[in-house]
CSV table of C-alpha atoms in Angstrom, one decimal:
chain,number,residue,atom,x,y,z
A,1,UNK,CA,79.4,125.1,101.7
A,2,UNK,CA,79.5,122.7,104.7
A,3,UNK,CA,79.7,119.1,105.6
A,4,UNK,CA,78.0,117.3,108.5
A,5,UNK,CA,78.8,114.0,110.2
A,6,UNK,CA,76.0,111.6,109.4
A,7,UNK,CA,77.2,108.1,110.3
A,8,UNK,CA,79.9,106.2,112.1
A,9,UNK,CA,81.3,103.6,109.7
A,10,UNK,CA,82.4,100.3,111.3
A,11,UNK,CA,84.2,97.6,109.3
A,12,UNK,CA,83.2,94.1,110.4
A,13,UNK,CA,83.9,90.5,109.3
A,14,UNK,CA,80.3,89.7,110.0
A,15,UNK,CA,78.6,93.0,109.0
A,16,UNK,CA,75.0,91.9,109.5
A,17,UNK,CA,75.7,90.5,113.0
A,18,UNK,CA,77.6,93.6,114.1
A,19,UNK,CA,74.9,95.8,112.6
A,20,UNK,CA,72.2,93.9,114.6
A,21,UNK,CA,74.3,94.2,117.7
A,22,UNK,CA,74.5,98.0,117.5
A,23,UNK,CA,70.8,98.4,116.6
A,24,UNK,CA,69.7,96.3,119.6
A,25,UNK,CA,72.4,98.0,121.8
A,26,UNK,CA,71.0,101.5,121.0
A,27,UNK,CA,67.3,100.6,120.8
A,28,UNK,CA,67.3,101.3,117.1
A,29,UNK,CA,66.4,99.4,114.0
A,30,UNK,CA,68.7,97.6,111.5
A,31,UNK,CA,68.3,98.1,107.8
A,32,UNK,CA,70.1,96.5,104.9
A,33,UNK,CA,69.8,98.8,101.9
A,34,UNK,CA,72.6,97.0,100.1
A,35,UNK,CA,75.8,95.2,101.2
A,36,UNK,CA,76.0,97.3,104.4
A,37,UNK,CA,73.9,97.2,107.5
A,38,UNK,CA,72.6,100.5,108.8
A,39,UNK,CA,71.6,101.0,112.4
A,40,UNK,CA,69.4,104.1,113.1
A,41,UNK,CA,66.3,105.2,115.0
A,42,UNK,CA,63.0,103.5,114.2
A,43,UNK,CA,61.0,104.9,111.3
A,44,UNK,CA,63.1,103.9,108.3
A,45,UNK,CA,66.1,105.3,106.5
A,46,UNK,CA,66.4,109.0,106.2
A,47,UNK,CA,68.6,109.3,103.2
A,48,UNK,CA,69.4,111.4,101.3
A,49,UNK,CA,69.0,114.0,104.0
A,50,UNK,CA,69.6,112.4,107.4
A,51,UNK,CA,68.9,114.4,110.6
A,52,UNK,CA,71.0,112.4,112.9
A,53,UNK,CA,74.1,110.3,113.2
A,54,UNK,CA,73.6,106.6,112.5
A,55,UNK,CA,75.9,103.6,112.3
A,56,UNK,CA,76.8,101.9,109.0
A,57,UNK,CA,78.5,98.5,109.3
A,58,UNK,CA,80.5,97.5,106.2
A,59,UNK,CA,81.5,93.9,105.7
A,60,UNK,CA,85.2,93.3,105.1
A,61,UNK,CA,87.1,90.0,104.5
A,62,UNK,CA,89.7,90.7,107.3
A,63,UNK,CA,89.1,90.0,111.0
A,64,UNK,CA,90.0,92.7,113.4
A,65,UNK,CA,93.5,92.7,114.9
A,66,UNK,CA,94.4,93.4,118.5
A,67,UNK,CA,95.3,97.1,117.8
A,68,UNK,CA,93.0,99.4,119.8
A,69,UNK,CA,90.7,101.6,117.6
A,70,UNK,CA,91.4,105.3,117.8
A,71,UNK,CA,87.7,106.1,117.3
A,72,UNK,CA,85.1,104.8,119.7
A,73,UNK,CA,81.6,105.5,120.9
A,74,UNK,CA,80.5,106.6,124.4
A,75,UNK,CA,77.0,105.6,125.3
A,76,UNK,CA,74.8,107.8,127.6
A,77,UNK,CA,72.9,106.7,130.7
A,78,UNK,CA,70.3,108.4,132.8
A,79,UNK,CA,71.2,106.9,136.2
A,80,UNK,CA,73.4,104.5,138.0
A,81,UNK,CA,70.7,101.9,137.7
A,82,UNK,CA,70.3,102.5,134.0
A,83,UNK,CA,74.1,102.2,133.5
A,84,UNK,CA,74.0,98.8,135.2
A,85,UNK,CA,71.0,97.7,133.2
A,86,UNK,CA,72.5,98.8,130.0
A,87,UNK,CA,75.8,97.0,130.7
A,88,UNK,CA,73.9,93.8,131.5
A,89,UNK,CA,71.8,94.2,128.3
A,90,UNK,CA,75.0,94.7,126.2
A,91,UNK,CA,76.6,91.6,127.8
A,92,UNK,CA,73.6,89.6,126.8
A,93,UNK,CA,74.0,90.8,123.2
A,94,UNK,CA,77.6,89.6,123.1
A,95,UNK,CA,79.6,92.5,124.5
A,96,UNK,CA,82.6,91.8,126.7
A,97,UNK,CA,84.6,93.8,129.2
A,98,UNK,CA,88.0,95.0,128.0
A,99,UNK,CA,91.0,96.6,129.7
A,100,UNK,CA,92.5,99.5,127.7
A,101,UNK,CA,94.4,100.8,130.7
A,102,UNK,CA,91.4,102.8,132.1
A,103,UNK,CA,92.1,101.9,135.7
A,104,UNK,CA,89.5,102.8,138.3
A,105,UNK,CA,86.9,104.9,136.4
A,106,UNK,CA,83.1,105.4,136.8
A,107,UNK,CA,82.4,104.3,133.2
A,108,UNK,CA,82.5,100.7,131.9
A,109,UNK,CA,84.7,99.8,128.9
A,110,UNK,CA,83.2,97.1,126.7
A,111,UNK,CA,83.8,95.7,123.2
A,112,UNK,CA,81.3,94.7,120.6
A,113,UNK,CA,81.3,91.1,119.3
A,114,UNK,CA,84.2,91.8,117.0
A,115,UNK,CA,86.3,93.6,119.6
A,116,UNK,CA,85.5,97.3,118.8
A,117,UNK,CA,85.8,99.2,122.0
A,118,UNK,CA,83.1,101.5,123.4
A,119,UNK,CA,82.3,103.0,126.8
A,120,UNK,CA,79.1,103.0,128.8
A,121,UNK,CA,79.3,106.3,130.7
A,122,UNK,CA,78.0,107.1,134.2
A,123,UNK,CA,75.2,109.7,134.2
A,124,UNK,CA,76.4,113.1,133.0
A,125,UNK,CA,74.2,116.1,132.7
A,126,UNK,CA,76.0,117.3,129.5
A,127,UNK,CA,74.8,114.2,127.7
A,128,UNK,CA,71.2,114.3,128.9
A,129,UNK,CA,69.8,115.2,125.5
A,130,UNK,CA,72.1,113.4,123.1
A,131,UNK,CA,70.1,110.2,122.7
A,132,UNK,CA,71.8,106.8,123.2
A,133,UNK,CA,75.2,107.9,121.7
A,134,UNK,CA,76.7,110.5,124.0
A,135,UNK,CA,79.8,111.1,121.9
A,136,UNK,CA,82.0,109.9,119.1
A,137,UNK,CA,85.5,110.0,120.6
A,138,UNK,CA,88.7,110.3,118.6
A,139,UNK,CA,92.2,109.8,120.1
A,140,UNK,CA,94.6,112.4,118.8
A,141,UNK,CA,98.0,114.1,119.4
A,142,UNK,CA,96.9,117.7,119.1
A,143,UNK,CA,93.3,118.5,120.0
A,144,UNK,CA,93.7,122.2,119.0
A,145,UNK,CA,94.8,121.2,115.5
A,146,UNK,CA,91.9,118.8,115.3
A,147,UNK,CA,89.5,121.6,116.4
A,148,UNK,CA,90.8,123.9,113.6
A,149,UNK,CA,90.4,121.2,110.9
A,150,UNK,CA,87.1,119.6,112.0
A,151,UNK,CA,85.6,122.9,113.1
A,152,UNK,CA,86.2,124.3,109.6
A,153,UNK,CA,85.5,121.0,107.7
A,154,UNK,CA,82.1,120.6,109.2
A,155,UNK,CA,79.3,123.0,110.2
A,156,UNK,CA,79.4,121.7,113.8
A,157,UNK,CA,79.9,124.2,116.6
A,158,UNK,CA,83.1,124.2,118.7
A,159,UNK,CA,82.1,124.0,122.4
A,160,UNK,CA,85.5,123.6,124.0
A,161,UNK,CA,89.1,123.4,123.1
A,162,UNK,CA,92.1,122.9,125.4
A,163,UNK,CA,95.5,121.2,125.2
A,164,UNK,CA,93.7,118.0,126.3
A,165,UNK,CA,90.5,117.9,124.4
A,166,UNK,CA,88.3,119.5,121.7
A,167,UNK,CA,84.5,119.2,121.7
A,168,UNK,CA,82.1,119.9,118.8
A,169,UNK,CA,78.4,119.3,118.3
A,170,UNK,CA,75.8,119.9,115.7
A,171,UNK,CA,74.8,123.6,115.4
A,172,UNK,CA,71.2,122.5,116.1
A,173,UNK,CA,72.4,121.1,119.5
A,174,UNK,CA,71.1,117.6,118.8
A,175,UNK,CA,72.7,114.2,118.7
A,176,UNK,CA,76.1,113.1,119.9
A,177,UNK,CA,79.2,115.3,120.6
A,178,UNK,CA,82.4,114.8,118.6
A,179,UNK,CA,85.3,114.8,121.0
A,180,UNK,CA,89.1,114.7,120.3
A,181,UNK,CA,91.1,113.5,123.3
A,182,UNK,CA,94.9,113.9,123.6
A,183,UNK,CA,96.8,110.6,123.8
A,184,UNK,CA,100.5,110.0,123.8
A,185,UNK,CA,100.6,107.5,120.9
A,186,UNK,CA,100.3,108.4,117.3
A,187,UNK,CA,98.2,106.7,114.7
A,188,UNK,CA,100.0,103.9,113.0
A,189,UNK,CA,97.5,101.5,111.3
A,190,UNK,CA,94.2,102.0,109.5
A,191,UNK,CA,91.2,102.1,111.9
A,192,UNK,CA,88.1,99.9,111.8
A,193,UNK,CA,85.9,102.9,112.8
A,194,UNK,CA,85.6,106.2,111.0
A,195,UNK,CA,83.2,109.1,110.3
A,196,UNK,CA,81.3,109.6,107.1
A,197,UNK,CA,80.5,113.2,106.2
A,198,UNK,CA,77.7,114.4,103.8
A,199,UNK,CA,77.3,117.6,101.9
A,200,UNK,CA,73.9,119.3,102.1
A,201,UNK,CA,71.4,118.8,99.2
A,202,UNK,CA,72.5,120.9,96.3
A,203,UNK,CA,76.1,121.1,97.3
A,204,UNK,CA,78.9,119.5,95.3
A,205,UNK,CA,81.0,116.7,96.7
A,206,UNK,CA,84.0,117.5,94.5
A,207,UNK,CA,84.0,121.1,95.6
A,208,UNK,CA,83.8,120.0,99.2
A,209,UNK,CA,86.7,117.7,98.7
A,210,UNK,CA,88.8,120.4,97.1
A,211,UNK,CA,88.0,122.7,100.2
A,212,UNK,CA,89.1,119.9,102.5
A,213,UNK,CA,92.4,119.6,100.7
A,214,UNK,CA,93.1,123.3,101.4
A,215,UNK,CA,92.5,122.6,105.1
A,216,UNK,CA,95.1,119.8,105.2
A,217,UNK,CA,93.1,116.7,104.2
A,218,UNK,CA,94.9,114.1,102.0
A,219,UNK,CA,93.5,111.6,99.5
A,220,UNK,CA,93.4,108.0,100.8
A,221,UNK,CA,93.5,104.9,98.6
A,222,UNK,CA,92.0,101.9,100.5
A,223,UNK,CA,91.4,99.9,97.3
A,224,UNK,CA,87.9,101.3,97.1
A,225,UNK,CA,88.0,101.7,93.3
A,226,UNK,CA,85.3,103.8,91.5
A,227,UNK,CA,82.8,104.6,94.2
A,228,UNK,CA,80.4,107.5,94.8
A,229,UNK,CA,82.3,108.7,97.9
A,230,UNK,CA,85.8,110.1,98.5
A,231,UNK,CA,88.2,108.6,101.1
A,232,UNK,CA,90.4,111.1,102.9
A,233,UNK,CA,92.6,111.5,105.9
A,234,UNK,CA,92.7,114.4,108.3
A,235,UNK,CA,96.0,116.0,109.3
A,236,UNK,CA,96.7,113.3,111.9
A,237,UNK,CA,95.8,110.5,109.5
A,238,UNK,CA,92.3,109.7,110.8
A,239,UNK,CA,90.3,108.2,107.9
A,240,UNK,CA,86.9,109.7,106.9
A,241,UNK,CA,84.7,109.6,103.8
A,242,UNK,CA,82.8,112.3,102.0
A,243,UNK,CA,79.6,110.8,100.7
A,244,UNK,CA,77.5,111.8,97.7
A,245,UNK,CA,74.6,114.1,98.6
A,246,UNK,CA,72.2,112.1,96.4
């Protein structure tokens, strides 16, 4: 039994517009299989057995508040020139520069059209083969505890764990990293961005959810009603969903 991260879920007041932004930002295509807008590599949807991590933008009636998201994306670049070109491209799509207290750093902090923060990194060799998304980054209080939970909850490989960060990646060594970075503040409000996990074909969602409960996950009621996925929180309160495998 195992779960794999398959998409970053972003809530948006204008879901189609935000979905198109991310598709164009990453050089991907946007699909609308239902009420959501899915951004993924060209070639069509890959459900029910995706091979990478996409972005699913879900329309919600509430606009984003000023509270900083505790989950964000880091985008990879190949050179200083590529970083500058990508930033300019993103600005043309509607991204804006934001100050989250980063100070003088070699990466650029931007926000999508609805204010969701993300970073355009300077070239780093470690992200040379990730594709456009270098990492999904999660603020946390205890990276070691997050490594224990997420390293057991998923089938991703733990690459590094210290008091300051924990780093995981697909066992196949493809796609983005999942990074937990220590921050002094604790989670206090629901996030606009979270991960969706998927069982492998033939595995049972209910059994996976029961396993996650034993690891410290708790049930989460967001008013979702009767849906074919299960909303949970990890031990620090980060929301995530377990999708149906079919």
